[in-house]
Amino acid sequence: MPDLGLDVLLKGKNFARLLGGLGIALRISVISILISVVLGTVLGVLRQRENLILKAFMRLYLEVIRIMPQLVLLFLVYFGTTRSFGWDLSGETASVIVFSLWGTAEMSDLVRGALSSIPGHQYESAEALGLRKTQVYLYVVLPQAVRRLIPLSINLITRMIKTTSLVLMIGVVEILKVAQQIIEANRMNSPNAAFGVYLTVFVLYFLVCWPISVLAGKLEKRWG
Amino acid sequence: MSPELKGRGRMIELRHLGKTYKTANREIVALEDINLSVQDGEIFGIIGLSGAGKSTLVRCVNLLEKPSSGHVFIDGEDITEFDRKSLLSLRRSIGMIFQDFNLLEQRSVLRNVTFPLEVSGVKRAAARERAMELLKLVGLSDRAESFPSQLSGGQKQRVAIARALATNPKYLLCDEATSALDPNTTRSILELLKKINQTLGVTIIVITHEMKVIYQICDRVAVLDQSRIAEEGSVSEVFTNPRSKIARELILPERIGASWQKNSSTEQQEEV
Ligand SMILES: Nc1ncnc2c1ncn2[C@@H]1O[C@H](COP(=O)(O)OP(=O)(O)OP(=O)(O)O)[C@@H](O)[C@H]1O
Ligand SMILES: [Mg+2]
C-alpha cells in the first residue's frame, strides 16, 4: 500500500484541528447563505418592478459581482477596507461580506427567474376568481415560484459552501488553511503529508456537499 | 333560452366601450365604440379573427382590463366606478375560463375547485361538499384526488369550469375555452356549457374564432372586426344571412361543414 501520508492526521490534535477548520468554513457559509437567501429574495422581488433607478443599480451591482473573481473581491474587502477606510475587519467578517454580496446577486437572479417563469395568465385567472393582489402572490405565485426555486437555490448553496475554501487566502483559519499548517509542520518527517491531508480535505468537503446535491437532484426530479 | 328568462332585461351592457393600449412607442387601439347587451340566461358568442379584440372585450366585463372609455353595466350598475372591494365581490359573481385552463398544478382536482371558496373564507367541509357537487356536474367525481398533470386537456377544462362555478356565479366568461382541444373534446365541453346554462341558468359569453362553436351553442352572436362590432344578431340570422364581409368570410367555409356536423353530433362522444 502506498504511503498516502495519512498518518500525519493521527498525530496530536491534527484531525481535530482539521475538523475545527471545517467548522469555521461552514459557519462562514451558513451565515452568508442565510443573508443571501433573505436579501436575494427581496431584491429578486423588487427587480420585477419597473423602477429605472433600481434597475440601473442592480445592473451595475450584478455586473461587478459577475466579472470580479471572488478572490479579488475578498482581497478588496479585507485589505482594501483596511487601507481606505481604516476598518479593521476580521477575516471571517470580510468573507461573510463577500460571500453575501455574491450570494445575494445570484439568489436575486434565481428569484427573478422563478417569478418571471410564471405565465401572465396565472395571475389573470387568479384575479378573475376575485383574489386580492396579496392573495394572488400568496396562493398562486409563491407556491409555484418556490417549487422552481428550491432545487436551484440548493445548487447555489453547495457552490457557496465549496467556494468558502477560498477564504484561506486571506488567512482565516479555515479548513484548507488548517490543512496547510499541518502539512508545513510535518514537512520533514512525513513528505507525503500534502497528499493525505488534501485528500482528507476533499473527503470532508465531499461529505458536506454531496448530501445537499443529492437532495437538490431529488427535488429537481420531483418538481421539475 | 327559456321564455320566462327572456323578459328580465339586459344584465351585461357595454356602452361606447373603448380600449387603447399605450406601449413605449405607439398606441394600439384594441376596442372602439363597442355597444352590446347580453340578456339574462342566454349564451352570447363573440367571434373574430386573431387580434380583433375579443379577449380585451371579455376582460373588460370583469375589469381585468380597465376600459379607456365608455361604461360596463352589470345588473344595472356601472362597474367602472366600483371601488376595489365591490370589484372583488363582483368578480366572484363572474366565473371565467381560459384556453390554458390555468389550474394550480400543486393542488389536487378537489382542492383546485375549493380554492376560490377557501380564499373567500368558506368552511373547509362546506367547500368540499360544494366542490364534489360541481365535480359530479362536470363528470369528474372519480378524479377528485388526481392532480392536473394526470388529466387530459378536456378534463382539465372541466375542472376549470367547476372551479369557475364554485362561487355560484351568474355569469361565465369563456375565452377560447375549447381552442386547445380536439373536435370531439370541444363538442363535449360545449355540451357541458350548454347544460350549465340550462340547468343552472348561468349566462354565458363565449369568445371564439371558430364559427362551429357559435353554431353549436350560442343564441346570439356579435362579429368583431378590427376593434369594432361588424355585425350582431341571432345565430340563425347571422348564419343564414351574413351582412358584413367579415361574417361572410367566417361563415361560408363553415356552412359546408355544418350540415355534416348536424348528422354526426347524434353520436355523443364523451371523453371523460
Ligand atoms: N397588454 C397589451 N398591451 C398592448 N397591446 C395589447 C395588449 N393586449 C392586447 N393588445 C393588442 O390589442 C389587440 C387586440 O388583442 P386581443 O388579445 O383582444 O385580440 P383577440 O381577438 O383576443 O386575438 P386572439 O384570437 O389572437 O386571442 C391586438 O392588436 C393586441 O396586440
Ligand atoms: Mg384572445
Coordinates of C-alpha atoms and ligand atoms in Angstrom, one line a residue:
Chain A
M1 CA 0.0 0.0 0.0
P2 CA 1.4 3.4 -1.0
D3 CA 2.2 5.9 1.7
L4 CA -0.6 8.4 1.5
G5 CA 0.7 10.4 4.4
L6 CA -2.5 9.9 6.3
D7 CA -0.5 9.1 9.5
V8 CA 0.0 12.8 9.9
L9 CA -3.6 13.2 10.7
L10 CA -3.4 10.8 13.6
K11 CA -0.7 12.8 15.2
G12 CA -1.6 15.0 18.2
K13 CA -4.7 17.1 17.6
N14 CA -4.2 17.3 13.8
F15 CA -7.6 15.8 12.8
A16 CA -9.4 17.8 15.4
R17 CA -7.8 20.9 14.0
L18 CA -8.9 20.0 10.6
L19 CA -12.5 19.5 11.8
G20 CA -12.3 22.8 13.5
G21 CA -11.3 24.4 10.2
L22 CA -14.2 22.8 8.5
G23 CA -16.4 24.2 11.3
I24 CA -15.3 27.8 10.6
A25 CA -15.7 27.3 6.8
L26 CA -19.2 26.1 7.4
R27 CA -20.0 28.9 9.8
I28 CA -19.0 31.4 7.1
S29 CA -21.1 29.6 4.6
V30 CA -24.2 29.3 6.7
I31 CA -24.2 33.0 7.7
S32 CA -23.6 34.1 4.1
I33 CA -26.2 31.7 2.8
L34 CA -28.8 33.0 5.3
I35 CA -28.1 36.6 4.4
S36 CA -28.0 35.8 0.7
V37 CA -31.4 34.0 0.7
V38 CA -33.1 36.8 2.5
L39 CA -31.6 39.8 0.7
G40 CA -31.6 37.9 -2.7
T41 CA -35.3 37.2 -2.4
V42 CA -36.1 40.8 -1.5
L43 CA -34.0 42.1 -4.4
G44 CA -35.4 39.5 -6.8
V45 CA -39.0 40.5 -6.0
L46 CA -38.0 44.2 -6.3
R47 CA -36.4 43.5 -9.7
Q48 CA -39.9 42.6 -11.0
R49 CA -40.8 46.3 -10.6
E50 CA -40.3 48.7 -13.4
N51 CA -38.1 51.1 -11.5
L52 CA -35.3 52.7 -13.5
I53 CA -33.1 53.7 -10.6
L54 CA -33.3 50.3 -9.1
K55 CA -32.7 48.7 -12.4
A56 CA -29.6 50.7 -13.1
F57 CA -28.3 50.0 -9.6
M58 CA -29.0 46.3 -9.9
R59 CA -27.3 46.1 -13.2
L60 CA -24.1 47.7 -12.0
Y61 CA -24.1 45.5 -8.9
L62 CA -24.6 42.3 -10.8
E63 CA -22.1 43.1 -13.5
V64 CA -19.4 43.9 -10.9
I65 CA -20.1 40.7 -8.9
R66 CA -20.1 38.6 -12.0
I67 CA -17.0 39.9 -13.6
M68 CA -14.8 40.0 -10.4
P69 CA -13.4 36.7 -9.3
Q70 CA -14.4 36.1 -5.7
L71 CA -10.7 36.0 -4.7
V72 CA -10.3 39.6 -5.9
L73 CA -13.4 40.6 -4.0
L74 CA -12.1 39.0 -0.9
F75 CA -8.8 40.9 -1.1
L76 CA -10.6 44.1 -1.9
V77 CA -12.9 43.8 1.1
Y78 CA -10.3 42.5 3.5
F79 CA -7.2 44.6 2.6
G80 CA -9.0 47.4 0.7
T81 CA -11.2 48.5 3.5
T82 CA -8.3 48.5 6.0
R83 CA -6.3 50.7 3.7
S84 CA -9.0 53.1 2.5
F85 CA -11.3 53.4 5.5
G86 CA -9.2 52.2 8.3
W87 CA -11.7 49.5 9.1
D88 CA -10.2 46.5 10.9
L89 CA -12.4 43.7 9.6
S90 CA -11.7 40.2 10.8
G91 CA -11.1 37.7 8.0
E92 CA -14.3 36.0 8.9
T93 CA -16.4 39.2 8.6
A94 CA -14.7 40.1 5.3
S95 CA -15.5 36.6 4.0
V96 CA -19.1 36.8 5.1
I97 CA -19.5 40.2 3.4
V98 CA -18.0 39.0 0.1
F99 CA -20.0 35.7 0.0
S100 CA -23.2 37.5 0.9
L101 CA -22.6 40.1 -1.8
W102 CA -22.1 37.3 -4.3
G103 CA -24.8 35.0 -3.0
T104 CA -27.3 37.8 -2.9
A105 CA -26.6 38.7 -6.5
E106 CA -27.1 35.0 -7.6
M107 CA -30.1 34.5 -5.5
S108 CA -31.8 37.6 -6.8
D109 CA -31.3 36.2 -10.3
L110 CA -32.9 32.9 -9.4
V111 CA -35.8 34.6 -7.7
R112 CA -36.4 36.9 -10.6
G113 CA -36.2 33.9 -13.0
A114 CA -38.6 31.9 -11.0
L115 CA -41.1 34.7 -10.7
S116 CA -41.0 35.6 -14.4
S117 CA -41.4 32.0 -15.4
I118 CA -45.0 32.1 -14.1
P119 CA -47.2 32.9 -17.0
G120 CA -49.2 36.1 -17.0
H121 CA -52.5 34.2 -17.4
Q122 CA -52.0 32.5 -14.0
Y123 CA -52.1 36.0 -12.4
E124 CA -55.1 36.8 -14.5
S125 CA -57.2 33.8 -13.8
A126 CA -56.5 34.2 -10.0
E127 CA -57.7 37.8 -10.2
A128 CA -60.7 36.6 -12.2
L129 CA -61.6 34.4 -9.2
G130 CA -61.8 37.5 -7.1
L131 CA -58.4 37.2 -5.3
R132 CA -56.8 40.3 -3.9
K133 CA -53.3 41.1 -5.2
T134 CA -51.6 39.8 -2.0
Q135 CA -53.7 36.6 -2.2
V136 CA -52.6 36.2 -5.8
Y137 CA -49.0 36.3 -4.6
L138 CA -49.6 34.1 -1.6
Y139 CA -51.6 31.4 -3.1
V140 CA -50.7 31.3 -6.7
V141 CA -47.3 32.9 -7.4
L142 CA -45.4 31.9 -4.3
P143 CA -46.1 28.2 -4.3
Q144 CA -45.1 27.8 -7.9
A145 CA -42.1 30.1 -7.6
V146 CA -40.8 28.3 -4.5
R147 CA -41.1 25.0 -6.2
R148 CA -38.9 26.1 -9.1
L149 CA -36.6 27.9 -6.7
I150 CA -35.7 25.2 -4.2
P151 CA -33.5 22.9 -6.4
L152 CA -31.8 26.0 -7.9
S153 CA -31.1 27.5 -4.5
I154 CA -29.8 24.3 -3.2
N155 CA -27.4 24.2 -6.1
L156 CA -26.3 27.7 -5.2
I157 CA -25.8 26.7 -1.5
T158 CA -23.5 23.9 -2.5
R159 CA -21.5 26.2 -4.7
M160 CA -21.2 28.7 -1.8
I161 CA -20.0 26.0 0.6
K162 CA -17.4 24.9 -1.9
T163 CA -16.2 28.4 -2.5
T164 CA -15.6 29.1 1.1
S165 CA -12.3 27.3 0.7
L166 CA -11.1 30.5 -0.9
V167 CA -11.0 32.3 2.4
L168 CA -7.8 30.7 3.4
M169 CA -6.2 33.2 1.0
I170 CA -6.8 35.9 3.5
G171 CA -5.8 34.0 6.5
V172 CA -9.0 32.8 8.1
V173 CA -8.2 29.6 10.0
E174 CA -10.3 27.6 7.7
I175 CA -10.1 24.0 6.5
L176 CA -7.5 24.4 3.8
K177 CA -5.5 26.7 5.9
V178 CA -5.5 24.2 8.7
A179 CA -4.6 21.6 6.2
Q180 CA -1.6 23.7 5.0
Q181 CA -0.5 24.3 8.6
I182 CA -0.5 20.6 9.2
I183 CA 1.4 20.0 6.0
E184 CA 4.0 22.6 6.9
A185 CA 4.5 21.3 10.4
N186 CA 5.2 17.8 9.1
R187 CA 7.2 18.5 6.0
M188 CA 10.4 16.9 7.4
N189 CA 9.2 13.6 8.8
S190 CA 6.2 13.0 6.5
P191 CA 6.9 14.2 3.0
N192 CA 3.7 12.7 1.6
A193 CA 1.5 14.6 4.1
A194 CA 0.4 17.1 1.5
F195 CA -1.4 14.5 -0.5
G196 CA -3.0 12.8 2.5
V197 CA -4.2 16.0 4.1
Y198 CA -5.6 17.4 0.9
L199 CA -7.3 14.1 0.3
T200 CA -8.9 14.3 3.7
V201 CA -10.0 17.9 3.0
F202 CA -11.5 16.7 -0.3
V203 CA -13.4 13.9 1.5
L204 CA -14.7 16.3 4.2
Y205 CA -16.0 18.8 1.6
F206 CA -17.5 15.9 -0.3
L207 CA -19.3 14.7 2.8
V208 CA -20.8 18.1 3.3
C209 CA -21.8 18.9 -0.3
W210 CA -22.8 15.5 -1.5
P211 CA -26.0 15.1 0.5
I212 CA -27.0 18.6 -0.4
S213 CA -26.5 17.9 -4.1
V214 CA -28.3 14.6 -3.9
L215 CA -31.2 16.4 -2.2
A216 CA -31.2 19.0 -4.9
G217 CA -31.3 16.4 -7.6
K218 CA -34.2 14.6 -5.9
L219 CA -36.2 17.9 -5.6
E220 CA -35.5 18.8 -9.1
K221 CA -36.8 15.4 -10.3
R222 CA -39.9 15.6 -8.2
W223 CA -40.8 19.2 -9.0
G224 CA -39.0 19.9 -12.3
Chain B
M1 CA -83.3 30.2 -23.8
S2 CA -86.4 29.7 -21.8
P3 CA -89.1 32.3 -22.4
E4 CA -89.6 33.4 -18.8
L5 CA -85.9 34.4 -18.6
K6 CA -86.1 36.4 -21.8
G7 CA -88.1 39.3 -20.4
R8 CA -85.8 40.0 -17.5
G9 CA -83.7 42.6 -19.2
R10 CA -80.1 43.5 -20.0
M11 CA -77.8 42.0 -17.5
I12 CA -74.5 42.8 -19.1
E13 CA -74.4 46.0 -21.1
L14 CA -71.4 47.7 -22.8
R15 CA -71.8 51.3 -23.8
H16 CA -69.3 53.1 -26.0
L17 CA -66.6 50.9 -24.7
G18 CA -63.1 51.7 -25.9
K19 CA -59.7 50.4 -25.0
T20 CA -56.4 51.8 -26.2
Y21 CA -53.1 50.2 -25.1
K22 CA -50.2 52.6 -24.7
T23 CA -46.9 51.0 -25.3
A24 CA -43.5 52.7 -25.3
N25 CA -43.6 53.8 -28.9
R26 CA -47.2 53.6 -30.0
E27 CA -50.8 53.3 -29.2
I28 CA -52.8 50.2 -30.1
V29 CA -56.5 50.6 -30.4
A30 CA -58.0 47.3 -29.3
L31 CA -61.6 48.3 -28.9
E32 CA -63.6 51.1 -30.4
D33 CA -67.1 52.2 -29.5
I34 CA -68.4 48.8 -28.6
N35 CA -72.1 48.7 -27.8
L36 CA -73.6 45.3 -26.7
S37 CA -76.2 43.9 -24.4
V38 CA -76.3 40.3 -23.2
Q39 CA -79.6 39.1 -21.8
D40 CA -80.1 37.1 -18.7
G41 CA -79.9 33.4 -19.4
E42 CA -78.5 33.4 -22.9
I43 CA -75.4 32.2 -24.4
F44 CA -73.8 35.0 -26.3
G45 CA -71.0 34.4 -28.7
I46 CA -68.3 36.8 -29.8
I47 CA -66.3 35.8 -32.9
G48 CA -63.5 37.4 -34.8
L49 CA -60.1 36.9 -36.2
S50 CA -56.9 36.9 -34.2
G51 CA -56.2 40.4 -32.9
A52 CA -59.7 41.6 -33.4
G53 CA -60.0 42.5 -29.7
K54 CA -62.1 39.6 -28.4
S55 CA -60.0 38.9 -25.3
T56 CA -59.8 42.6 -24.5
L57 CA -63.5 42.9 -24.7
V58 CA -64.3 40.0 -22.5
R59 CA -61.7 41.1 -19.9
C60 CA -63.4 44.5 -19.7
V61 CA -66.5 42.6 -18.5
N62 CA -64.9 41.7 -15.2
L63 CA -62.5 44.6 -15.3
L64 CA -59.4 42.5 -15.6
E65 CA -58.7 45.2 -18.2
K66 CA -59.7 48.8 -17.4
P67 CA -61.5 50.4 -20.3
S68 CA -60.1 53.6 -21.7
S69 CA -63.5 54.9 -22.3
G70 CA -67.2 54.0 -22.0
H71 CA -69.1 52.0 -19.4
V72 CA -69.8 48.5 -18.4
F73 CA -73.1 47.9 -16.7
I74 CA -73.8 44.7 -14.8
D75 CA -77.3 44.2 -13.4
G76 CA -77.7 48.0 -14.0
E77 CA -74.7 49.1 -12.1
D78 CA -71.7 50.8 -13.7
I79 CA -68.8 48.7 -12.6
T80 CA -66.2 51.0 -14.0
E81 CA -67.0 53.1 -10.9
F82 CA -66.7 50.3 -8.4
D83 CA -64.1 50.5 -5.6
R84 CA -61.7 47.6 -5.1
K85 CA -63.9 45.8 -2.6
S86 CA -67.0 45.8 -4.7
L87 CA -64.9 44.8 -7.7
L88 CA -63.6 41.7 -5.9
S89 CA -67.0 40.6 -4.9
L90 CA -68.3 41.3 -8.4
R91 CA -65.6 39.0 -9.8
R92 CA -66.8 36.2 -7.6
S93 CA -70.2 36.5 -9.3
I94 CA -68.5 36.3 -12.8
G95 CA -66.7 33.0 -13.5
M96 CA -64.0 32.9 -16.2
I97 CA -62.3 30.1 -18.1
F98 CA -59.4 30.3 -20.4
Q99 CA -57.7 28.5 -23.2
D100 CA -54.8 27.4 -21.0
F101 CA -57.0 26.1 -18.1
N102 CA -54.8 27.8 -15.5
L103 CA -55.2 25.1 -12.8
L104 CA -52.9 25.1 -9.8
E105 CA -50.5 22.2 -10.5
Q106 CA -49.6 21.6 -6.9
R107 CA -53.2 21.1 -5.8
S108 CA -55.5 18.2 -6.4
V109 CA -58.5 18.5 -8.6
L110 CA -60.7 18.8 -5.5
R111 CA -58.5 21.5 -3.9
N112 CA -58.5 23.4 -7.2
V113 CA -62.2 23.6 -7.1
T114 CA -62.4 24.5 -3.4
F115 CA -59.6 27.1 -3.9
P116 CA -61.9 30.2 -4.6
L117 CA -64.1 29.2 -1.7
E118 CA -61.2 28.8 0.7
V119 CA -59.8 32.2 -0.1
S120 CA -63.2 33.8 0.4
G121 CA -63.5 32.2 3.8
V122 CA -65.9 29.3 3.3
K123 CA -65.5 26.5 5.8
R124 CA -63.5 23.5 4.6
A125 CA -66.3 21.0 4.9
A126 CA -68.8 23.2 3.1
A127 CA -66.3 24.0 0.4
R128 CA -65.6 20.3 -0.1
E129 CA -69.2 19.5 -0.4
R130 CA -69.8 22.2 -2.9
A131 CA -66.8 21.1 -4.9
M132 CA -67.9 17.4 -5.0
E133 CA -71.3 18.6 -6.3
L134 CA -69.6 20.5 -9.1
L135 CA -67.2 17.7 -9.9
K136 CA -70.3 15.5 -10.3
L137 CA -71.8 18.1 -12.6
V138 CA -68.8 18.2 -14.9
G139 CA -68.4 14.4 -14.7
L140 CA -65.2 14.1 -12.8
S141 CA -66.3 12.8 -9.3
D142 CA -63.9 9.9 -9.6
R143 CA -60.9 12.2 -10.3
A144 CA -61.2 14.4 -7.2
E145 CA -57.8 13.2 -5.8
S146 CA -56.0 13.4 -9.1
F147 CA -53.6 16.1 -10.0
P148 CA -53.9 18.3 -13.0
S149 CA -50.8 16.8 -14.6
Q150 CA -52.7 13.4 -14.7
L151 CA -55.6 14.8 -16.7
S152 CA -56.3 15.3 -20.4
G153 CA -56.9 18.7 -21.8
G154 CA -60.7 18.2 -21.8
Q155 CA -60.7 17.0 -18.2
K156 CA -58.6 20.0 -17.2
Q157 CA -61.1 22.3 -18.8
R158 CA -63.9 20.6 -16.9
V159 CA -62.0 21.2 -13.6
A160 CA -61.5 24.8 -14.6
I161 CA -65.3 25.1 -15.3
A162 CA -66.1 23.5 -11.9
R163 CA -63.7 25.9 -10.2
A164 CA -65.2 28.9 -12.1
L165 CA -68.7 27.8 -10.8
A166 CA -67.6 27.3 -7.2
T167 CA -68.7 30.7 -6.0
N168 CA -72.1 30.3 -7.7
P169 CA -71.6 33.0 -10.4
K170 CA -74.5 34.4 -12.5
Y171 CA -72.1 34.8 -15.5
L172 CA -69.5 32.7 -17.1
L173 CA -66.9 34.2 -19.5
C174 CA -65.1 31.7 -21.8
D175 CA -62.1 33.0 -23.6
E176 CA -61.2 30.4 -26.3
A177 CA -62.1 27.7 -23.8
T178 CA -62.0 25.0 -26.5
S179 CA -59.3 26.3 -28.7
A180 CA -56.7 23.9 -27.3
L181 CA -58.9 20.8 -27.6
D182 CA -59.7 18.4 -30.4
P183 CA -63.1 18.4 -32.2
N184 CA -64.7 15.7 -30.1
T185 CA -63.5 17.1 -26.9
T186 CA -64.6 20.5 -28.0
R187 CA -68.0 19.2 -28.6
S188 CA -68.3 17.6 -25.2
I189 CA -67.1 20.7 -23.4
L190 CA -69.7 22.8 -25.4
E191 CA -72.4 20.3 -24.4
L192 CA -71.3 20.8 -20.8
L193 CA -71.5 24.6 -21.1
K194 CA -75.0 24.3 -22.6
K195 CA -76.1 22.0 -19.7
I196 CA -74.7 24.6 -17.2
N197 CA -76.6 27.3 -19.0
Q198 CA -79.9 25.3 -19.0
T199 CA -79.8 23.7 -15.5
L200 CA -78.1 26.5 -13.5
G201 CA -79.4 29.4 -15.6
V202 CA -75.8 30.8 -15.9
T203 CA -75.5 33.5 -18.6
I204 CA -72.5 32.6 -20.7
I205 CA -70.3 34.7 -23.0
V206 CA -68.3 32.6 -25.4
I207 CA -65.2 34.0 -27.2
T208 CA -64.0 32.1 -30.2
H209 CA -62.5 32.3 -33.7
E210 CA -64.4 29.2 -34.8
M211 CA -67.9 29.5 -36.3
K212 CA -68.8 26.0 -35.4
V213 CA -68.5 26.8 -31.7
I214 CA -71.0 29.7 -32.1
Y215 CA -73.3 27.5 -34.2
Q216 CA -73.3 24.7 -31.7
I217 CA -74.3 26.6 -28.5
C218 CA -74.9 30.3 -28.9
D219 CA -78.2 32.1 -29.0
R220 CA -76.9 35.4 -30.3
V221 CA -73.6 36.4 -31.8
A222 CA -71.5 39.6 -32.4
V223 CA -68.8 39.6 -35.0
L224 CA -65.8 41.6 -34.1
D225 CA -63.6 43.0 -36.8
Q226 CA -60.6 45.3 -36.2
S227 CA -61.7 46.6 -32.8
R228 CA -65.3 47.2 -33.9
I229 CA -68.6 45.2 -34.0
A230 CA -69.2 44.5 -37.6
E231 CA -72.5 42.7 -37.1
E232 CA -74.8 41.4 -34.3
G233 CA -77.9 39.2 -34.2
S234 CA -79.3 35.8 -33.5
V235 CA -77.1 33.0 -34.7
S236 CA -79.6 31.7 -37.2
E237 CA -80.0 35.2 -38.6
V238 CA -76.3 35.9 -39.0
F239 CA -75.6 32.4 -40.1
T240 CA -78.1 32.3 -42.9
N241 CA -77.8 35.9 -44.0
P242 CA -74.5 37.4 -43.1
R243 CA -74.4 41.1 -43.9
S244 CA -70.8 42.1 -43.2
K245 CA -67.8 40.9 -45.3
I246 CA -66.1 39.5 -42.3
A247 CA -69.1 37.5 -41.2
R248 CA -69.4 36.0 -44.7
E249 CA -65.7 35.1 -44.6
L250 CA -66.1 33.4 -41.2
I251 CA -69.3 31.6 -42.1
L252 CA -69.2 30.4 -45.6
P253 CA -66.4 27.8 -45.3
E254 CA -68.3 26.6 -42.2
R255 CA -71.7 26.1 -43.8
I256 CA -70.5 23.2 -45.9
G257 CA -69.1 21.5 -42.8
A258 CA -72.2 22.3 -40.7
S259 CA -74.6 20.0 -42.5
W260 CA -72.2 17.2 -41.8
Q261 CA -71.8 18.2 -38.2
K262 CA -75.5 18.1 -37.6
N263 CA -75.6 14.4 -38.6
S264 CA -72.6 13.3 -36.6
S265 CA -73.5 15.1 -33.4
T266 CA -76.2 12.5 -32.7
E267 CA -73.5 10.0 -31.6
Q268 CA -72.4 11.7 -28.4
Q269 CA -68.7 11.5 -27.8
E270 CA -67.9 11.9 -24.2
E271 CA -64.2 11.8 -23.5
V272 CA -64.3 11.6 -19.7
Ligands
LIG1 N1 -51.4 44.1 -22.8 C1 -51.4 44.6 -24.1 N2 -50.6 45.6 -24.4 C2 -50.5 46.1 -25.7 N3 -51.3 45.6 -26.7 C3 -52.2 44.7 -26.4 C4 -52.3 44.1 -25.1 N4 -53.2 43.1 -25.1 C5 -53.7 43.1 -26.3 N5 -53.1 44.0 -27.1 C6 -53.4 44.3 -28.5 O1 -54.8 44.6 -28.7 C7 -55.3 43.9 -29.9 C8 -56.4 43.0 -29.5 O2 -55.9 41.9 -28.7 P1 -56.8 40.8 -28.2 O3 -56.0 39.9 -27.4 O4 -58.0 41.3 -27.6 O5 -57.2 40.0 -29.5 P2 -58.0 38.7 -29.7 O6 -59.2 39.0 -30.6 O7 -58.3 38.1 -28.4 O8 -57.0 37.8 -30.5 P3 -56.7 36.2 -30.4 O9 -57.7 35.5 -31.1 O10 -55.3 36.1 -31.0 O11 -56.6 35.9 -28.9 C9 -54.1 43.3 -30.5 O12 -53.6 44.1 -31.5 C10 -53.1 43.1 -29.4 O13 -51.8 43.2 -29.9
MG2 MG -57.6 36.3 -27.4

